[in-house]
Coordinates of C-alpha atoms and ligand atoms in Angstrom, one line a residue:
X8 CA -16.8 -17.8 16.3
X9 CA -14.6 -19.9 14.5
X10 CA -15.4 -20.8 10.8
X11 CA -16.1 -24.5 10.4
X12 CA -13.4 -26.0 8.3
X13 CA -15.4 -28.4 6.3
X14 CA -18.3 -26.6 4.6
X15 CA -18.6 -27.6 1.1
X16 CA -19.9 -24.7 -0.8
X17 CA -20.1 -23.5 -4.6
X18 CA -18.4 -20.3 -4.2
X19 CA -15.8 -18.5 -2.4
X20 CA -16.3 -14.7 -1.6
X21 CA -13.3 -12.6 -3.0
X22 CA -12.5 -8.9 -3.1
X23 CA -12.8 -7.6 -6.6
X24 CA -12.5 -3.7 -6.4
X25 CA -11.1 -1.3 -3.6
X26 CA -11.6 2.5 -3.0
X27 CA -10.9 5.0 -0.4
X28 CA -11.4 8.6 0.7
X29 CA -9.2 10.7 2.9
X30 CA -10.0 14.4 3.6
X31 CA -7.6 17.1 2.6
X32 CA -7.2 18.9 5.9
X33 CA -3.8 17.3 7.5
X34 CA -3.2 17.6 11.4
X35 CA 0.1 17.0 12.0
X36 CA 1.7 16.4 15.4
X37 CA 2.7 20.0 15.7
X38 CA -0.9 21.0 15.5
X39 CA -1.3 19.4 18.8
X40 CA 2.2 20.4 20.2
X41 CA 0.9 24.1 19.8
X42 CA -2.6 23.5 21.6
X43 CA -1.8 20.8 24.4
X44 CA 1.1 19.5 26.8
X45 CA 2.4 16.9 24.3
X46 CA 5.0 16.7 21.8
X47 CA 5.9 15.4 18.2
X48 CA 8.5 12.8 19.8
X49 CA 6.1 11.4 22.5
X50 CA 3.3 11.0 19.8
X51 CA 5.6 9.3 17.2
X52 CA 7.7 7.0 19.8
X53 CA 4.4 5.9 21.8
X54 CA 2.1 5.4 18.9
X55 CA 4.1 5.8 15.5
X56 CA 1.6 8.5 14.4
X57 CA 2.9 11.5 12.4
X58 CA -0.4 13.0 11.0
X59 CA -4.0 12.2 10.6
X60 CA -7.0 13.8 8.6
X61 CA -10.0 15.6 9.4
X62 CA -13.1 16.3 7.5
X63 CA -14.2 19.9 8.0
X64 CA -17.7 19.7 6.5
X65 CA -19.7 16.7 5.9
X66 CA -20.4 13.6 7.9
X67 CA -19.3 10.0 8.0
X68 CA -21.9 9.3 5.2
X69 CA -19.9 11.6 2.9
X70 CA -16.6 9.7 3.7
X71 CA -18.4 6.5 2.8
X72 CA -20.0 7.7 -0.3
X73 CA -16.7 9.2 -1.8
X74 CA -15.0 6.0 -1.1
X75 CA -17.5 3.9 -2.8
X76 CA -17.6 6.3 -5.8
X77 CA -13.7 5.9 -6.0
X78 CA -14.2 2.1 -5.8
X79 CA -17.0 2.3 -8.8
X80 CA -15.0 4.7 -10.8
X81 CA -11.6 2.3 -10.5
X82 CA -13.9 -0.7 -11.4
X83 CA -16.0 0.9 -14.3
X84 CA -19.0 -0.2 -12.3
X85 CA -22.6 1.3 -12.2
X86 CA -24.0 1.9 -8.7
X87 CA -27.2 0.2 -9.7
X88 CA -25.3 -3.1 -9.9
X89 CA -24.6 -3.3 -6.3
X90 CA -27.0 -5.5 -4.3
X91 CA -25.9 -4.7 -0.7
X92 CA -24.1 -2.0 1.3
X93 CA -22.6 -2.7 4.7
X94 CA -21.1 0.2 6.6
X95 CA -19.1 -0.5 9.4
X96 CA -18.9 2.6 11.6
X97 CA -19.1 4.0 15.3
X98 CA -19.7 7.4 14.0
X99 CA -23.0 7.3 12.0
X100 CA -24.3 10.5 10.7
X101 CA -27.3 10.1 13.1
X102 CA -29.0 7.1 15.3
X103 CA -31.3 6.5 12.3
X104 CA -31.6 6.3 9.3
X105 CA -28.6 4.1 9.0
X106 CA -25.5 5.5 7.3
X107 CA -26.1 2.7 4.8
X108 CA -29.3 4.2 3.7
X109 CA -27.6 7.7 3.4
X110 CA -24.7 6.1 1.3
X111 CA -27.2 4.5 -1.0
X112 CA -29.0 7.6 -1.7
X113 CA -25.7 9.6 -2.2
X114 CA -24.3 7.2 -4.8
X115 CA -27.7 6.3 -6.4
X116 CA -27.5 2.7 -5.7
X117 CA -31.2 2.1 -6.6
X118 CA -31.1 -1.7 -6.3
X119 CA -29.5 -2.1 -3.0
X120 CA -30.5 -3.0 0.5
X121 CA -28.2 -2.6 3.5
X122 CA -27.3 -1.9 6.9
X123 CA -24.7 -0.6 9.3
X124 CA -22.5 -2.8 11.5
X125 CA -21.2 -1.6 14.9
X126 CA -17.9 -3.2 16.2
X127 CA -15.8 -0.5 16.5
X128 CA -12.2 -0.9 15.3
X129 CA -12.9 -4.7 14.2
X130 CA -15.9 -3.2 12.4
X131 CA -14.4 -3.7 8.8
X132 CA -13.3 -7.5 9.9
X133 CA -16.7 -8.2 11.1
X134 CA -18.5 -6.7 8.0
X135 CA -16.1 -8.7 5.6
X136 CA -17.3 -11.9 7.4
X137 CA -20.8 -11.0 7.0
X138 CA -20.5 -10.2 3.5
X139 CA -18.7 -13.2 2.8
X140 CA -21.2 -15.5 4.3
X141 CA -23.8 -13.8 2.2
X142 CA -21.8 -14.2 -1.0
X143 CA -20.8 -17.8 -0.2
X144 CA -24.4 -18.7 0.2
X145 CA -25.1 -17.7 -3.5
X146 CA -27.9 -15.0 -2.2
X147 CA -25.9 -12.0 -2.9
X148 CA -23.7 -11.0 -5.8
X149 CA -22.2 -7.7 -5.4
X150 CA -21.7 -6.7 -1.7
X151 CA -20.0 -3.5 -0.7
X152 CA -18.3 -3.2 2.6
X153 CA -17.2 0.1 3.7
X154 CA -15.3 1.0 6.9
X155 CA -16.0 4.7 7.4
X156 CA -15.5 7.0 10.5
X157 CA -15.4 10.7 11.2
X158 CA -13.6 10.2 14.6
X159 CA -13.1 13.8 14.9
X160 CA -16.7 14.3 16.0
X161 CA -16.4 12.2 19.0
X162 CA -12.9 12.9 20.0
X163 CA -12.1 15.6 22.9
X164 CA -9.5 18.0 21.3
X165 CA -8.8 18.9 24.9
X166 CA -7.9 15.3 26.1
X167 CA -4.2 14.7 24.9
X168 CA -4.4 11.0 26.0
X169 CA -7.0 10.2 23.2
X170 CA -7.2 13.1 20.6
X171 CA -3.9 12.7 19.0
X172 CA -4.7 9.1 18.1
X173 CA -7.8 9.4 15.9
X174 CA -8.3 10.6 12.3
X175 CA -11.1 10.6 9.8
X176 CA -11.4 8.4 6.7
X177 CA -13.3 5.7 4.6
X178 CA -12.4 3.1 2.4
X179 CA -14.6 0.2 0.5
X180 CA -14.2 -3.1 -1.0
X181 CA -16.4 -5.2 -3.4
X182 CA -17.1 -8.8 -2.5
X183 CA -18.2 -10.9 -5.2
X184 CA -18.6 -14.9 -5.6
X185 CA -15.9 -16.8 -7.4
X186 CA -15.8 -20.6 -8.3
X187 CA -12.0 -20.5 -7.6
X188 CA -11.4 -22.0 -4.5
X189 CA -7.8 -20.8 -4.2
X190 CA -8.7 -17.2 -3.8
X191 CA -11.1 -15.3 -1.6
X192 CA -12.0 -15.4 2.4
X193 CA -10.7 -18.5 3.9
X194 CA -11.1 -18.4 7.5
X195 CA -11.7 -16.3 10.5
X196 CA -11.7 -16.4 14.3
X197 CA -13.9 -13.5 15.8
X198 CA -14.7 -12.6 19.4
X199 CA -16.6 -10.0 21.5
X200 CA -16.4 -9.7 25.2
X201 CA -18.6 -6.8 26.8
X202 CA -16.6 -6.8 30.0
X203 CA -14.3 -4.4 28.2
X204 CA -17.1 -1.7 28.1
X205 CA -15.6 0.2 30.8
X206 CA -12.1 0.9 29.1
X207 CA -13.3 2.2 25.6
X208 CA -16.7 3.8 25.1
X209 CA -18.9 6.8 24.3
X210 CA -21.3 6.8 27.1
X211 CA -23.7 9.8 26.1
X212 CA -26.5 10.1 23.6
X213 CA -27.7 6.6 23.9
X214 CA -30.8 4.9 25.8
X215 CA -28.5 4.7 28.8
X216 CA -27.6 8.2 28.9
X217 CA -29.9 10.4 26.5
X218 CA -28.2 13.6 25.6
X219 CA -29.1 16.4 28.3
X220 CA -27.2 19.5 29.2
X221 CA -25.7 17.6 31.9
X222 CA -24.5 14.7 29.7
X223 CA -22.7 17.3 27.5
X224 CA -21.3 19.2 30.5
X225 CA -19.8 16.0 31.8
X226 CA -18.3 15.3 28.3
X227 CA -20.4 11.9 27.9
X228 CA -20.3 12.8 24.1
X229 CA -16.9 12.2 23.7
X230 CA -15.0 8.9 23.3
X231 CA -13.1 7.8 26.5
X232 CA -10.4 5.3 26.4
X233 CA -8.2 3.9 29.5
X234 CA -5.3 3.7 27.2
X235 CA -2.9 1.6 29.2
X236 CA -5.9 -0.9 30.2
X237 CA -6.9 -1.2 26.6
X238 CA -3.0 -1.4 25.2
X239 CA -2.5 -4.5 27.3
X240 CA -5.5 -6.6 26.2
X241 CA -5.0 -5.4 22.6
X242 CA -1.4 -6.8 22.4
X243 CA -2.5 -10.1 23.8
X244 CA -5.8 -10.4 22.0
X245 CA -4.6 -9.4 18.4
X246 CA -1.3 -11.5 18.7
X247 CA -3.1 -14.5 20.3
X248 CA -5.9 -14.7 17.8
X249 CA -3.5 -14.1 14.7
X250 CA -1.2 -16.9 15.8
X251 CA -4.4 -19.1 16.4
X252 CA -5.5 -18.4 12.8
X253 CA -2.1 -19.4 11.4
X254 CA -2.0 -22.5 13.5
X255 CA -5.6 -23.6 12.2
X256 CA -4.5 -23.2 8.8
X257 CA -1.1 -24.7 9.1
X258 CA 0.5 -21.5 8.0
X259 CA 4.3 -20.5 8.6
X260 CA 5.1 -17.0 8.3
X261 CA 6.5 -18.0 4.9
X262 CA 3.2 -18.5 3.7
X263 CA 1.9 -15.2 4.9
X264 CA 2.6 -12.2 2.2
X265 CA 1.4 -9.6 4.5
X266 CA -0.2 -9.1 8.2
X267 CA -2.9 -6.4 7.5
X268 CA -3.3 -5.2 11.0
X269 CA -5.9 -2.4 12.5
X270 CA -3.7 0.7 12.9
X271 CA -4.2 1.8 16.7
X272 CA -0.7 1.7 17.6
X273 CA 2.6 0.9 16.1
X274 CA 3.8 -1.0 19.3
X275 CA 0.8 -3.1 19.1
X276 CA 1.3 -3.7 15.6
X277 CA 4.9 -4.8 16.0
X278 CA 4.0 -7.0 19.2
X279 CA 1.6 -8.9 16.8
X280 CA 4.0 -9.4 13.8
X281 CA 6.8 -10.7 16.3
X282 CA 4.6 -13.3 17.9
X283 CA 3.6 -14.3 14.2
X284 CA 7.2 -14.5 13.2
X285 CA 6.3 -12.0 10.3
X286 CA 9.2 -9.6 9.4
X287 CA 8.5 -5.9 9.3
X288 CA 8.6 -5.6 5.6
X289 CA 5.6 -7.9 5.5
X290 CA 3.2 -5.6 7.7
X291 CA 0.9 -3.2 6.1
X292 CA 1.4 0.1 7.8
X293 CA -0.1 3.6 7.2
X294 CA -0.7 4.6 10.8
X295 CA 2.0 7.3 10.2
X296 CA -0.2 9.2 7.7
X297 CA -3.8 8.6 8.8
X298 CA -3.6 7.7 12.6
X299 CA -6.4 5.4 13.9
X300 CA -9.6 5.6 11.6
X301 CA -11.3 3.1 13.5
X302 CA -13.4 0.8 10.7
X303 CA -11.5 2.4 7.9
X304 CA -7.9 1.3 8.8
X305 CA -7.8 -2.3 7.3
X306 CA -9.4 -1.4 4.0
X307 CA -7.4 1.8 3.7
X308 CA -4.3 -0.5 4.0
X309 CA -5.5 -3.0 1.4
X310 CA -6.3 -0.2 -1.1
X311 CA -3.1 1.7 -0.8
X312 CA -0.9 -1.5 -1.0
X313 CA -2.6 -3.0 -3.9
X314 CA -2.6 0.4 -5.9
X315 CA 1.0 0.7 -5.1
X316 CA 1.4 -2.7 -6.9
X317 CA 2.4 -4.5 -3.8
X318 CA -0.1 -7.0 -3.8
X319 CA -0.5 -10.1 -6.2
X320 CA -3.1 -12.6 -6.9
X321 CA -2.5 -15.8 -4.6
X322 CA -1.1 -13.6 -1.9
X323 CA -2.1 -14.8 1.7
X324 CA -3.1 -11.9 3.8
X325 CA -3.8 -12.1 7.8
X326 CA -6.2 -9.4 8.6
X327 CA -6.4 -8.6 12.5
X328 CA -8.0 -6.2 14.6
X329 CA -8.9 -5.2 18.2
X330 CA -11.2 -2.5 19.3
X331 CA -14.0 -1.2 21.7
X332 CA -16.5 -3.9 23.0
X333 CA -14.1 -5.6 23.3
X334 CA -14.2 -6.9 19.8
X335 CA -11.3 -8.6 18.1
X336 CA -10.4 -11.3 15.7
X337 CA -8.3 -12.4 12.7
X338 CA -9.2 -13.5 9.1
X339 CA -7.4 -15.2 6.3
X340 CA -7.7 -13.7 2.9
X341 CA -5.9 -15.1 -0.4
X342 CA -5.9 -11.9 -2.7
X343 CA -7.7 -12.4 -5.8
X344 CA -6.8 -9.4 -8.2
X345 CA -4.0 -9.0 -10.6
Ligands
UT7_425 O1 -8.2 1.1 18.3 C1 -8.9 0.6 19.4 C2 -8.1 0.0 20.4 N1 -7.1 1.0 20.9 C3 -6.1 0.6 21.4 O2 -5.5 -0.1 20.9 C4 -5.1 1.8 21.9 C5 -4.3 1.1 22.9 N2 -3.6 2.0 23.7 C6 -2.4 2.8 23.3 O3 -2.0 2.9 22.1 C7 -1.6 3.6 24.3 O4 -1.9 3.1 25.7 C8 -1.5 5.0 24.3 C9 -0.8 5.7 23.0 C10 -3.1 5.7 24.2 C11 -1.1 5.6 25.3 O5 0.6 5.1 25.5 P1 1.0 4.7 26.7 O6 2.6 4.3 26.4 O7 0.1 3.4 27.3 O8 1.1 5.8 27.5 P2 0.2 5.9 29.1 O9 -1.2 5.8 28.9 O10 0.8 5.0 30.0 O11 1.0 7.3 29.7 C12 2.2 7.6 30.0 C13 2.4 8.8 30.3 C14 1.3 9.4 31.4 O12 2.1 10.3 32.1 P3 2.3 9.9 33.7 O13 1.2 9.5 34.3 O14 3.5 8.8 33.4 O15 3.1 11.1 34.2 C15 0.5 10.2 30.4 O16 -0.2 11.1 31.0 O17 2.4 9.7 29.0 C16 1.4 10.8 29.4 N3 0.4 11.1 28.0 C17 1.1 12.0 27.2 N4 2.3 12.7 27.2 C18 2.5 13.5 26.3 C19 -0.5 10.7 27.6 N5 -0.7 11.1 26.4 C20 0.1 12.1 26.2 C21 0.5 12.8 25.2 N6 1.6 13.6 25.2 N7 -0.4 12.9 24.1

């Protein structure tokens, strides 16, 4: 999907508030060193991760609700003003009701509708495109997009290939209409390719393999990743699509204030930035602190960099992600908050 360049519309969709929540418990690399055949040096040099968070009690909706409450508090906004809640997640509290319903109830958003969106590590990007399309059409005025995942519930802590990578977190943005065409969501290129299903998945519990003692004994309720295979396609996928987005919009690296990449592996991030000609100081990074939080990584970066005073109105940001499916894409956002 490529956004048509010539749509004449009244509104642009712009991010007008941000929020985040990370649990208190920190699992540093030493934690894994003590339990598995791994070490801090391997994890840092191969992934860029130093520590990640784990939510002891509660579920993804608790992470998401806390992030939305943080957003509402910082904006001084009442939950009843929210029109729509989109929760991007691969770790919903349960199959149904949707996590969006549970979040709606927890924050008391009495006038909202909403739904979950499943696109793994590209979930936030896909949800932002969805929210922007709604807002641009004029039908929705205040859309909350949350990226939230409690990865610790699907990670096998005996599998050193994957357990060191993931963490728990949530982060949210508010998307509103603006008549200022200089700011907001400008363009996107988004893709899916289901032939990637064998490299990264969780096979158990769905209609293909309903949970039984056998599926549990086989570990099908855990995330599986063929790291090497995903690494190759992730590097190419994220870099190619980010460069395509820049070319479509006649952007040079000078025009881009920040690359905001999904935080799966520092080496994938560096390769993407290199292909785009973007220097390291213009790449948002927090993988060292949180690891891969799946749908939460991109809004978490936006929230932290904005709150640290590193983002200013008019900054062009390229958001890029790659994840299970495969799903991947890039989007161009001109920051609209002072
Ligand atoms: O977010 C969704 C998309 N996901 C991604 O983008 C992740 C993509 N993949 C990756 O980030 C990397 O492939 C990993 C970080 C998962 C692995 O890094 P790698 O450099 O590709 O390592 P590898 O899988 O090729 O393994 C190299 C060696 C292997 O040992 P042998 O076979 O060479 O003896 C692994 O068994 O490293 C071993 N290894 C470990 N050693 C110490 C794997 N995990 C660990 C570990 N500690 N935790």
